[in-house]
Short mmCIF file of C-alpha atoms and ligand atoms in Angstrom, two decimals:
data_model
loop_
_atom_site.label_atom_id
_atom_site.label_comp_id
_atom_site.label_asym_id
_atom_site.label_seq_id
_atom_site.Cartn_x
_atom_site.Cartn_y
_atom_site.Cartn_z
CA UNK A 1 36.10 119.98 9.12
CA UNK A 2 36.96 123.42 8.74
CA UNK A 3 37.54 126.02 11.21
CA UNK A 4 36.06 128.59 10.29
CA UNK A 5 32.12 130.05 10.19
CA UNK A 6 31.10 132.63 7.87
CA UNK A 7 28.22 134.19 8.53
CA UNK A 8 26.33 137.00 6.48
CA UNK A 9 23.61 139.19 8.09
CA UNK A 10 21.41 140.14 9.42
CA UNK A 11 19.02 137.29 8.52
CA UNK A 12 15.62 136.87 10.40
CA UNK A 13 15.50 133.15 11.32
CA UNK A 14 12.05 131.10 10.88
CA UNK A 15 11.22 127.54 11.14
CA UNK A 16 11.32 124.25 13.35
CA UNK A 17 14.30 122.85 14.86
CA UNK A 18 14.92 119.86 17.03
CA UNK A 19 17.31 120.15 20.13
CA UNK A 20 20.25 116.97 20.45
CA UNK A 21 20.92 115.45 23.45
CA UNK A 22 22.31 116.93 26.26
CA UNK A 23 26.26 116.78 26.31
CA UNK A 24 26.46 117.53 29.72
CA UNK A 25 23.98 114.82 31.00
CA UNK A 26 25.76 112.34 28.27
CA UNK A 27 29.44 112.67 29.89
CA UNK A 28 29.04 111.47 33.28
CA UNK A 29 26.27 108.78 32.22
CA UNK A 30 28.99 107.38 29.74
CA UNK A 31 31.51 107.31 32.62
CA UNK A 32 28.84 105.27 34.52
CA UNK A 33 29.78 102.34 32.70
CA UNK A 34 32.77 101.60 34.30
CA UNK A 35 30.49 100.55 37.66
CA UNK A 36 28.54 98.35 35.63
CA UNK A 37 28.60 94.75 35.40
CA UNK A 38 26.45 94.51 31.97
CA UNK A 39 26.51 96.51 29.20
CA UNK A 40 25.17 100.28 29.33
CA UNK A 41 23.29 101.56 26.24
CA UNK A 42 22.61 105.54 26.25
CA UNK A 43 19.64 106.37 23.19
CA UNK A 44 19.65 109.83 22.28
CA UNK A 45 23.38 110.65 22.76
CA UNK A 46 24.81 113.44 20.84
CA UNK A 47 27.07 113.07 18.14
CA UNK A 48 30.01 115.65 19.64
CA UNK A 49 33.61 115.95 19.56
CA UNK A 50 33.47 115.98 23.49
CA UNK A 51 31.25 112.75 23.52
CA UNK A 52 34.01 111.44 21.13
CA UNK A 53 36.71 112.27 23.32
CA UNK A 54 35.23 110.58 26.68
CA UNK A 55 34.97 107.43 24.25
CA UNK A 56 38.28 107.97 24.13
CA UNK A 57 38.85 107.92 27.54
CA UNK A 58 36.90 105.10 28.35
CA UNK A 59 38.48 102.78 25.58
CA UNK A 60 41.72 103.69 27.21
CA UNK A 61 40.04 102.27 30.50
CA UNK A 62 39.27 98.54 28.85
CA UNK A 63 35.40 99.76 27.77
CA UNK A 64 34.22 98.92 24.43
CA UNK A 65 31.81 101.87 23.00
CA UNK A 66 30.18 101.88 19.92
CA UNK A 67 27.69 103.75 17.74
CA UNK A 68 24.85 102.11 17.06
CA UNK A 69 22.34 103.36 14.11
CA UNK A 70 22.76 107.21 14.42
CA UNK A 71 22.40 108.37 18.28
CA UNK A 72 22.58 105.53 20.31
CA UNK A 73 25.57 104.36 22.16
CA UNK A 74 26.98 101.11 23.19
CA UNK A 75 29.21 100.42 26.08
CA UNK A 76 30.32 97.61 27.74
CA UNK A 77 33.66 97.04 29.86
CA UNK A 78 35.68 94.62 28.21
CA UNK A 79 38.76 94.40 30.80
CA UNK A 80 38.68 95.82 34.33
CA UNK A 81 42.50 96.34 34.42
CA UNK A 82 43.57 99.51 33.21
CA UNK A 83 43.01 102.56 35.61
CA UNK A 84 44.88 105.51 34.05
CA UNK A 85 43.45 108.68 32.21
CA UNK A 86 46.30 110.50 30.92
CA UNK A 87 46.90 114.12 30.22
CA UNK A 88 46.43 114.36 26.71
CA UNK A 89 43.00 113.23 26.73
CA UNK A 90 41.72 114.65 30.03
CA UNK A 91 43.02 118.18 29.27
CA UNK A 92 41.11 118.27 26.36
CA UNK A 93 38.01 117.68 27.85
CA UNK A 94 37.43 118.72 31.62
CA UNK A 95 34.42 116.52 32.08
CA UNK A 96 36.83 113.19 31.62
CA UNK A 97 37.61 113.92 35.22
CA UNK A 98 34.18 111.95 35.63
CA UNK A 99 35.75 108.90 35.43
CA UNK A 100 37.38 109.33 38.86
CA UNK A 101 34.66 108.20 41.09
CA UNK A 102 33.51 105.14 38.84
CA UNK A 103 37.47 103.89 38.89
CA UNK A 104 38.16 104.06 42.26
CA UNK A 105 34.52 102.96 43.21
CA UNK A 106 34.56 99.73 41.08
CA UNK A 107 38.91 99.27 40.43
CA UNK A 108 39.89 100.62 43.85
CA UNK A 109 42.47 102.24 41.98
CA UNK A 110 42.45 105.40 39.78
CA UNK A 111 45.38 107.43 38.35
CA UNK A 112 43.60 110.17 36.60
CA UNK A 113 45.24 113.47 35.20
CA UNK A 114 44.70 116.53 36.78
CA UNK A 115 42.56 118.50 34.13
CA UNK A 116 44.71 121.75 34.07
CA UNK A 117 43.81 125.35 32.61
CA UNK A 118 40.62 126.14 31.47
CA UNK A 119 39.48 129.36 29.01
CA UNK A 120 36.66 130.51 31.41
CA UNK A 121 38.60 130.52 34.50
CA UNK A 122 39.84 128.64 37.22
CA UNK A 123 38.43 125.44 37.64
CA UNK A 124 39.84 123.83 40.75
CA UNK A 125 38.63 120.09 41.82
CA UNK A 126 39.30 120.04 45.14
CA UNK A 127 35.35 119.50 46.56
CA UNK A 128 35.58 116.06 44.17
CA UNK A 129 38.83 115.19 45.88
CA UNK A 130 37.31 116.08 49.29
CA UNK A 131 34.19 114.21 48.61
CA UNK A 132 36.23 110.94 47.41
CA UNK A 133 38.58 111.45 50.90
CA UNK A 134 35.39 111.31 52.56
CA UNK A 135 34.13 108.29 51.38
CA UNK A 136 37.68 106.62 52.40
CA UNK A 137 39.66 106.66 49.15
CA UNK A 138 43.48 107.43 49.90
CA UNK A 139 44.58 110.43 47.16
CA UNK A 140 48.00 111.95 46.49
CA UNK A 141 48.48 114.16 43.69
CA UNK A 142 51.83 113.18 41.81
CA UNK A 143 53.17 114.49 39.04
CA UNK A 144 49.89 116.38 37.79
CA UNK A 145 47.76 113.02 38.38
CA UNK A 146 45.71 111.97 40.89
CA UNK A 147 46.08 108.85 42.52
CA UNK A 148 43.30 107.68 44.30
CA UNK A 149 43.05 103.86 46.05
CA UNK A 150 40.56 102.43 48.30
CA UNK A 151 39.72 98.93 49.35
CA UNK A 152 35.81 99.63 49.58
CA UNK A 153 34.78 102.62 50.06
CA UNK A 154 32.63 103.62 53.47
CA UNK A 155 29.45 105.98 53.48
CA UNK A 156 29.29 109.12 55.31
CA UNK A 157 28.15 112.90 55.38
CA UNK A 158 29.52 115.03 52.67
CA UNK A 159 29.26 118.72 52.32
CA UNK A 160 30.08 119.86 48.78
CA UNK A 161 29.15 123.76 49.43
CA UNK A 162 32.10 125.44 47.04
CA UNK A 163 32.65 129.39 47.21
CA UNK A 164 30.83 129.80 43.97
CA UNK A 165 27.43 127.41 44.57
CA UNK A 166 27.36 123.51 44.02
CA UNK A 167 29.89 121.83 41.77
CA UNK A 168 27.80 119.77 38.84
CA UNK A 169 30.60 117.28 38.12
CA UNK A 170 31.79 117.11 41.49
CA UNK A 171 27.95 115.95 42.69
CA UNK A 172 28.85 113.38 39.74
CA UNK A 173 31.88 112.05 40.92
CA UNK A 174 30.64 111.96 44.20
CA UNK A 175 27.52 110.09 43.63
CA UNK A 176 28.60 107.84 41.55
CA UNK A 177 31.32 106.43 43.89
CA UNK A 178 29.07 106.47 46.84
CA UNK A 179 26.53 103.95 44.96
CA UNK A 180 28.95 101.34 45.71
CA UNK A 181 30.25 102.22 49.15
CA UNK A 182 29.22 100.77 52.11
CA UNK A 183 26.06 102.08 54.28
CA UNK A 184 24.85 105.30 54.04
CA UNK A 185 25.96 108.13 52.34
CA UNK A 186 24.88 111.91 52.76
CA UNK A 187 25.64 114.61 49.93
CA UNK A 188 24.40 118.14 51.12
CA UNK A 189 24.53 121.09 48.95
CA UNK A 190 24.79 118.70 45.86
CA UNK A 191 23.81 120.34 42.39
CA UNK A 192 20.23 120.24 41.37
CA UNK A 193 21.07 120.37 37.85
CA UNK A 194 18.59 118.34 35.31
CA UNK A 195 21.55 116.44 34.14
CA UNK A 196 22.67 115.27 38.05
CA UNK A 197 19.09 113.98 38.15
CA UNK A 198 19.63 112.29 34.77
CA UNK A 199 22.72 110.29 36.30
CA UNK A 200 21.11 109.28 39.18
CA UNK A 201 18.26 108.15 37.25
CA UNK A 202 20.72 105.89 35.23
CA UNK A 203 22.46 104.73 38.47
CA UNK A 204 18.98 103.82 39.94
CA UNK A 205 18.37 101.93 36.49
CA UNK A 206 21.44 99.86 37.33
CA UNK A 207 20.26 99.10 40.65
CA UNK A 208 21.69 101.91 42.45
CA UNK A 209 19.56 103.02 45.88
CA UNK A 210 19.10 106.95 45.75
CA UNK A 211 16.74 109.76 47.15
CA UNK A 212 16.54 113.07 47.06
CA UNK A 213 17.86 113.57 43.27
CA UNK A 214 17.32 117.21 42.21
CA UNK A 215 17.42 118.62 45.86
CA UNK A 216 20.27 120.01 47.63
CA UNK A 217 20.37 116.97 49.65
CA UNK A 218 21.17 113.14 48.01
CA UNK A 219 21.05 110.34 49.87
CA UNK A 220 22.71 106.96 48.72
CA UNK A 221 22.37 103.49 49.92
CA UNK A 222 25.21 101.55 48.77
CA UNK A 223 24.70 98.35 47.05
CA UNK A 224 27.59 95.40 46.47
CA UNK A 225 27.41 95.69 42.48
CA UNK A 226 25.73 97.48 39.69
CA UNK A 227 24.08 95.76 36.33
CA UNK A 228 23.74 97.21 33.07
CA UNK A 229 21.03 99.85 31.83
CA UNK A 230 19.46 101.55 29.06
CA UNK A 231 18.41 105.03 29.24
CA UNK A 232 17.78 107.89 26.71
CA UNK A 233 19.70 110.94 27.29
CA UNK A 234 17.60 114.25 27.95
CA UNK A 235 17.68 117.23 25.46
CA UNK A 236 20.22 119.83 25.33
CA UNK A 237 18.78 122.88 27.90
CA UNK A 238 21.78 124.99 26.54
CA UNK A 239 21.48 123.88 23.21
CA UNK A 240 17.89 124.36 22.71
CA UNK A 241 18.52 128.37 24.65
CA UNK A 242 20.77 129.22 22.18
CA UNK A 243 18.63 128.42 19.12
CA UNK A 244 15.76 130.44 21.05
CA UNK A 245 17.92 133.26 21.64
CA UNK A 246 19.07 132.99 17.93
CA UNK A 247 15.37 133.23 17.10
CA UNK A 248 15.02 136.31 19.45
CA UNK A 249 18.59 137.83 18.27
CA UNK A 250 17.61 137.88 14.43
CA UNK A 251 13.76 139.38 15.12
CA UNK A 252 12.39 135.77 14.02
CA UNK A 253 9.99 132.93 14.96
CA UNK A 254 11.72 129.49 16.08
CA UNK A 255 10.27 126.76 17.30
CA UNK A 256 12.65 124.22 19.19
CA UNK A 257 11.15 121.08 19.51
CA UNK A 258 11.80 117.76 21.41
CA UNK A 259 13.02 119.83 24.41
CA UNK A 260 11.71 119.68 28.32
CA UNK A 261 10.39 123.55 28.53
CA UNK A 262 10.51 123.13 32.36
CA UNK A 263 14.35 123.03 32.21
CA UNK A 264 14.13 126.19 30.57
CA UNK A 265 11.51 128.26 32.85
CA UNK A 266 14.50 131.27 33.91
CA UNK A 267 15.17 131.45 30.02
CA UNK A 268 11.42 131.65 28.99
CA UNK A 269 10.76 134.10 31.88
CA UNK A 270 13.57 136.49 30.40
CA UNK A 271 12.90 135.97 27.10
CA UNK A 272 9.49 137.56 27.92
CA UNK A 273 10.71 140.53 29.76
CA UNK A 274 12.73 141.19 26.63
CA UNK A 275 9.38 141.81 24.73
CA UNK A 276 9.40 138.23 23.01
CA UNK A 277 6.52 136.09 22.43
CA UNK A 278 6.84 132.65 24.42
CA UNK A 279 4.91 129.68 23.71
CA UNK A 280 6.01 126.78 25.45
CA UNK A 281 4.30 123.22 24.84
CA UNK A 282 4.69 119.64 26.31
CA UNK A 283 7.90 119.30 24.39
CA UNK A 284 8.54 122.76 22.34
CA UNK A 285 8.88 125.96 22.86
CA UNK A 286 8.13 128.91 20.23
CA UNK A 287 9.86 132.09 20.54
CA UNK A 288 8.52 134.88 18.30
CA UNK A 289 10.58 138.29 18.66
CA UNK A 290 8.50 141.48 18.49
CA UNK A 291 10.85 143.99 17.10
CA UNK A 292 14.17 144.82 19.19
CA UNK A 293 14.29 143.54 22.20
CA UNK A 294 14.35 145.19 25.70
CA UNK A 295 17.02 145.54 27.63
CA UNK A 296 17.26 142.90 30.86
CA UNK A 297 19.36 142.25 33.45
CA UNK A 298 20.54 138.88 33.79
CA UNK A 299 22.20 137.02 36.37
CA UNK A 300 24.06 133.45 35.96
CA UNK A 301 23.68 131.03 38.65
CA UNK A 302 23.20 127.50 39.61
CA UNK A 303 20.03 125.61 38.61
CA UNK A 304 17.00 126.47 38.03
CA UNK A 305 18.38 130.42 37.43
CA UNK A 306 19.99 131.19 33.83
CA UNK A 307 22.90 128.83 33.78
CA UNK A 308 26.38 130.44 32.96
CA UNK A 309 26.31 128.48 30.10
CA UNK A 310 24.31 130.73 28.14
CA UNK A 311 25.22 134.18 29.61
CA UNK A 312 27.69 134.70 26.83
CA UNK A 313 24.40 134.13 24.25
CA UNK A 314 22.47 136.43 26.32
CA UNK A 315 25.30 139.43 26.39
CA UNK A 316 25.12 138.82 22.52
CA UNK A 317 21.17 139.45 22.25
CA UNK A 318 21.45 142.23 24.81
CA UNK A 319 23.81 144.11 22.66
CA UNK A 320 21.43 144.75 20.34
CA UNK A 321 18.88 145.67 22.76
CA UNK A 322 16.81 149.07 23.37
CA UNK A 323 18.34 150.28 26.49
CA UNK A 324 21.13 149.31 29.12
CA UNK A 325 21.33 145.62 30.69
CA UNK A 326 23.59 144.45 33.61
CA UNK A 327 25.04 140.57 33.13
CA UNK A 328 26.76 138.75 35.84
CA UNK A 329 28.03 135.17 36.22
CA UNK A 330 28.31 134.07 39.93
CA UNK A 331 29.16 130.55 38.71
CA UNK A 332 32.43 131.72 36.75
CA UNK A 333 33.22 135.65 37.18
CA UNK A 334 35.66 135.49 34.89
CA UNK A 335 34.01 133.98 31.94
CA UNK A 336 34.12 137.17 29.69
CA UNK A 337 36.22 136.01 26.97
CA UNK A 338 33.13 136.84 24.56
CA UNK A 339 33.11 140.29 25.54
CA UNK A 340 35.99 141.80 23.75
CA UNK A 341 34.98 139.62 20.52
CA UNK A 342 31.25 141.26 20.76
CA UNK A 343 32.86 144.49 21.06
CA UNK A 344 34.74 144.00 17.65
CA UNK A 345 31.43 143.48 16.34
CA UNK A 346 30.43 147.26 17.34
CA UNK A 347 29.35 145.89 20.81
CA UNK A 348 29.07 148.67 23.80
CA UNK A 349 29.86 146.66 26.99
CA UNK A 350 31.74 147.48 29.67
CA UNK A 351 33.31 144.86 31.71
CA UNK A 352 33.93 144.87 35.52
CA UNK A 353 34.34 142.24 38.13
CA UNK A 354 32.26 139.37 37.39
CA UNK A 355 29.92 141.06 34.98
CA UNK A 356 29.23 143.61 32.15
CA UNK A 357 26.70 146.57 31.60
CA UNK A 358 25.56 146.52 28.09
CA UNK A 359 24.17 149.40 26.40
CA UNK A 360 22.71 148.38 23.16
CA UNK A 361 22.77 149.42 20.19
CA UNK A 362 20.29 148.86 16.79
CA UNK A 363 22.84 146.85 14.59
CA UNK A 364 26.33 145.37 15.10
CA UNK A 365 28.13 145.19 12.27
CA UNK A 366 30.49 142.03 11.06
CA UNK A 367 34.02 141.69 11.62
CA UNK A 368 36.46 138.74 12.25
CA UNK A 369 36.18 137.34 15.70
CA UNK A 370 38.04 134.66 17.66
CA UNK A 371 36.40 132.15 19.81
CA UNK A 372 37.91 131.19 22.77
CA UNK A 373 35.55 128.57 24.60
CA UNK A 374 32.35 126.57 23.50
CA UNK A 375 29.81 129.06 24.88
CA UNK A 376 31.86 132.08 23.88
CA UNK A 377 31.79 130.64 20.13
CA UNK A 378 27.91 130.20 20.54
CA UNK A 379 27.47 134.03 21.17
CA UNK A 380 29.67 135.14 18.56
CA UNK A 381 27.56 133.07 16.09
CA UNK A 382 24.37 134.55 16.92
CA UNK A 383 25.91 138.24 17.13
CA UNK A 384 27.00 137.40 13.28
CA UNK A 385 23.34 136.47 12.63
CA UNK A 386 22.16 140.12 13.63
CA UNK A 387 25.30 141.63 12.44
CA UNK A 388 25.25 144.02 9.17
CA UNK A 389 27.65 142.15 6.82
CA UNK A 390 30.24 139.13 6.89
CA UNK A 391 31.26 137.97 10.31
CA UNK A 392 33.83 135.37 10.39
CA UNK A 393 33.81 133.37 13.88
CA UNK A 394 37.44 131.57 14.22
CA UNK A 395 37.93 128.64 15.73
CA UNK A 396 34.60 127.09 15.22
CA UNK A 397 35.85 123.72 16.78
CA UNK A 398 34.92 124.91 19.89
CA UNK A 399 31.37 124.98 18.78
CA UNK A 400 31.72 121.55 17.61
CA UNK A 401 32.86 120.38 21.20
CA UNK A 402 29.21 121.29 22.65
CA UNK A 403 26.97 121.89 19.38
CA UNK A 404 25.95 119.24 17.07
CA UNK A 405 26.33 121.03 13.93
CA UNK A 406 24.89 124.17 14.75
CA UNK A 407 25.45 125.42 11.63
CA UNK A 408 23.46 123.17 9.81
CA UNK A 409 20.52 123.49 12.47
CA UNK A 410 20.50 127.43 11.75
CA UNK A 411 21.02 126.88 7.91
CA UNK A 412 17.84 124.95 8.34
CA UNK A 413 16.08 128.33 9.93
CA UNK A 414 17.09 130.73 7.09
CA UNK A 415 21.14 131.52 8.43
CA UNK A 416 23.26 132.34 5.54
CA UNK A 417 26.45 130.47 7.46
CA UNK A 418 28.87 128.11 5.81
CA UNK A 419 32.19 126.58 7.08
CA UNK A 420 35.44 128.10 5.31
C1 UD1 B 501 29.85 121.99 34.44
C2 UD1 B 501 29.10 121.75 33.13
C3 UD1 B 501 29.86 123.30 32.27
C4 UD1 B 501 28.82 124.41 33.62
C5 UD1 B 501 29.22 124.35 34.78
C6 UD1 B 501 28.29 125.21 35.74
C7 UD1 B 501 29.44 119.53 32.86
C8 UD1 B 501 30.32 118.86 31.85
N1 UD1 B 501 30.01 120.55 32.47
O1 UD1 B 501 31.19 122.19 35.08
O2 UD1 B 501 29.07 123.33 31.04
O3 UD1 B 501 29.21 125.81 33.05
O4 UD1 B 501 28.87 122.81 35.47
O5 UD1 B 501 27.17 125.09 35.64
O6 UD1 B 501 28.33 119.31 33.18
N2 UD1 B 501 34.51 124.54 41.95
C9 UD1 B 501 35.05 124.56 42.85
N3 UD1 B 501 35.82 123.49 43.37
C10 UD1 B 501 35.34 122.34 42.73
C11 UD1 B 501 34.63 122.49 41.60
C12 UD1 B 501 34.05 123.88 41.40
O7 UD1 B 501 35.38 125.59 43.41
O8 UD1 B 501 36.13 121.12 43.26
C13 UD1 B 501 33.68 125.84 41.46
C14 UD1 B 501 34.09 126.16 40.02
O9 UD1 B 501 35.32 126.68 39.74
C15 UD1 B 501 32.99 127.02 39.50
C16 UD1 B 501 31.85 126.66 40.55
O10 UD1 B 501 32.40 126.04 41.56
O11 UD1 B 501 33.21 128.57 40.13
C17 UD1 B 501 31.00 125.64 39.69
O12 UD1 B 501 31.77 124.80 38.75
P1 UD1 B 501 31.29 123.38 38.65
O13 UD1 B 501 29.64 122.99 38.83
O14 UD1 B 501 31.88 122.24 39.13
O15 UD1 B 501 31.65 123.07 36.88
P2 UD1 B 501 31.79 121.97 36.30
O16 UD1 B 501 30.82 120.98 37.07
O17 UD1 B 501 32.99 121.64 35.87
#
């Protein structure tokens, strides 16, 4: 697929669009198949490059992965011997590190590449490893790989508190290992993100005994083995937020359906503060912009606050706001690669440690910009919709990692956007 998106703005988006299944829920849920004695079926899985990458990692680990109809993933372990997740694959998608916990818990051995560098800042995995060690895994780092071994894991108390708050995939890794450990495990400072709750629900459907999902303290009573299960992937709250912000930045009216509005509370509150009208129903939200947005301060924090994964999109919106806004990211303080590109579109942003101050202007102006990570590319697309003239977003392949044809969804709402 072509790697540039060409957008002609400004456009006013109007209409209805449906969110796809959540990428961040689907990835650790896919890794959980490694624990199951039977097939795991995930309905509503998003068709994304990252999901394909996880499928590739799982295939190398002896899992048969098939797409059934459009959005159902059928997975089944056919060979339990492979334990090796290669650098070539893991480096391309950090979340594939989520196979570590299930592998060591079920196969007693795992050789998983360290994920390596990342465009949004340093992303260590020390908490994942400390948690698995506490469960009794013997872990060594060799030639860029984590080599983990255990006869049977043992339940214990694990504190996952990190310097930047809880770790989402770290919680996924430790939880997915603890379900097969002997005895009780208590995970303190666990991530409370809906994606972790959903992983826990899948594990419970497989026979795991888990309490406290969605709270910082998760208790697990280990079981001997887990069965297969069928589960529906929750809607993608980050995609939903991106589409709502697209409505707001274009002065439009957009209804995003097939979502869980409760997962978006902090974002909807902020949108209201910018002056948008926001109507939340049972499974849809409509945003209607009333003129230019008003400036607001945004702090990206762990759930239920504004997610770091929409921090860049907020910066795009606030670049066009009336007044001055301050944006901070407490989860990934150096996730600021989009700032310099938004400035190329005319935005007035002063970056500082962990954040930025944005003085809104009435109209951005189209330019060629380069995306360096997934959410930065979404932010540049939003800015391009609002900018005068042509904007070319290079490296749209980042976008395809985490958005199921965002360009087509936006075109359905009236955007002039094409791949070239
Ligand atoms: C997940 C999401 C990602 C999101 C992020 C924060 C998936 C597949 N990805 O990433 O989209 O942006 O949560 O909501 O779900 N940290 C440590 N030590 C560790 C692990 C993390 O210090 O062992 C730090 C990180 O550097 C970061 C913070 O903790 O500053 C949170 O990171 P974490 O929640 O682990 O992010 P991911 O799970 O990788």
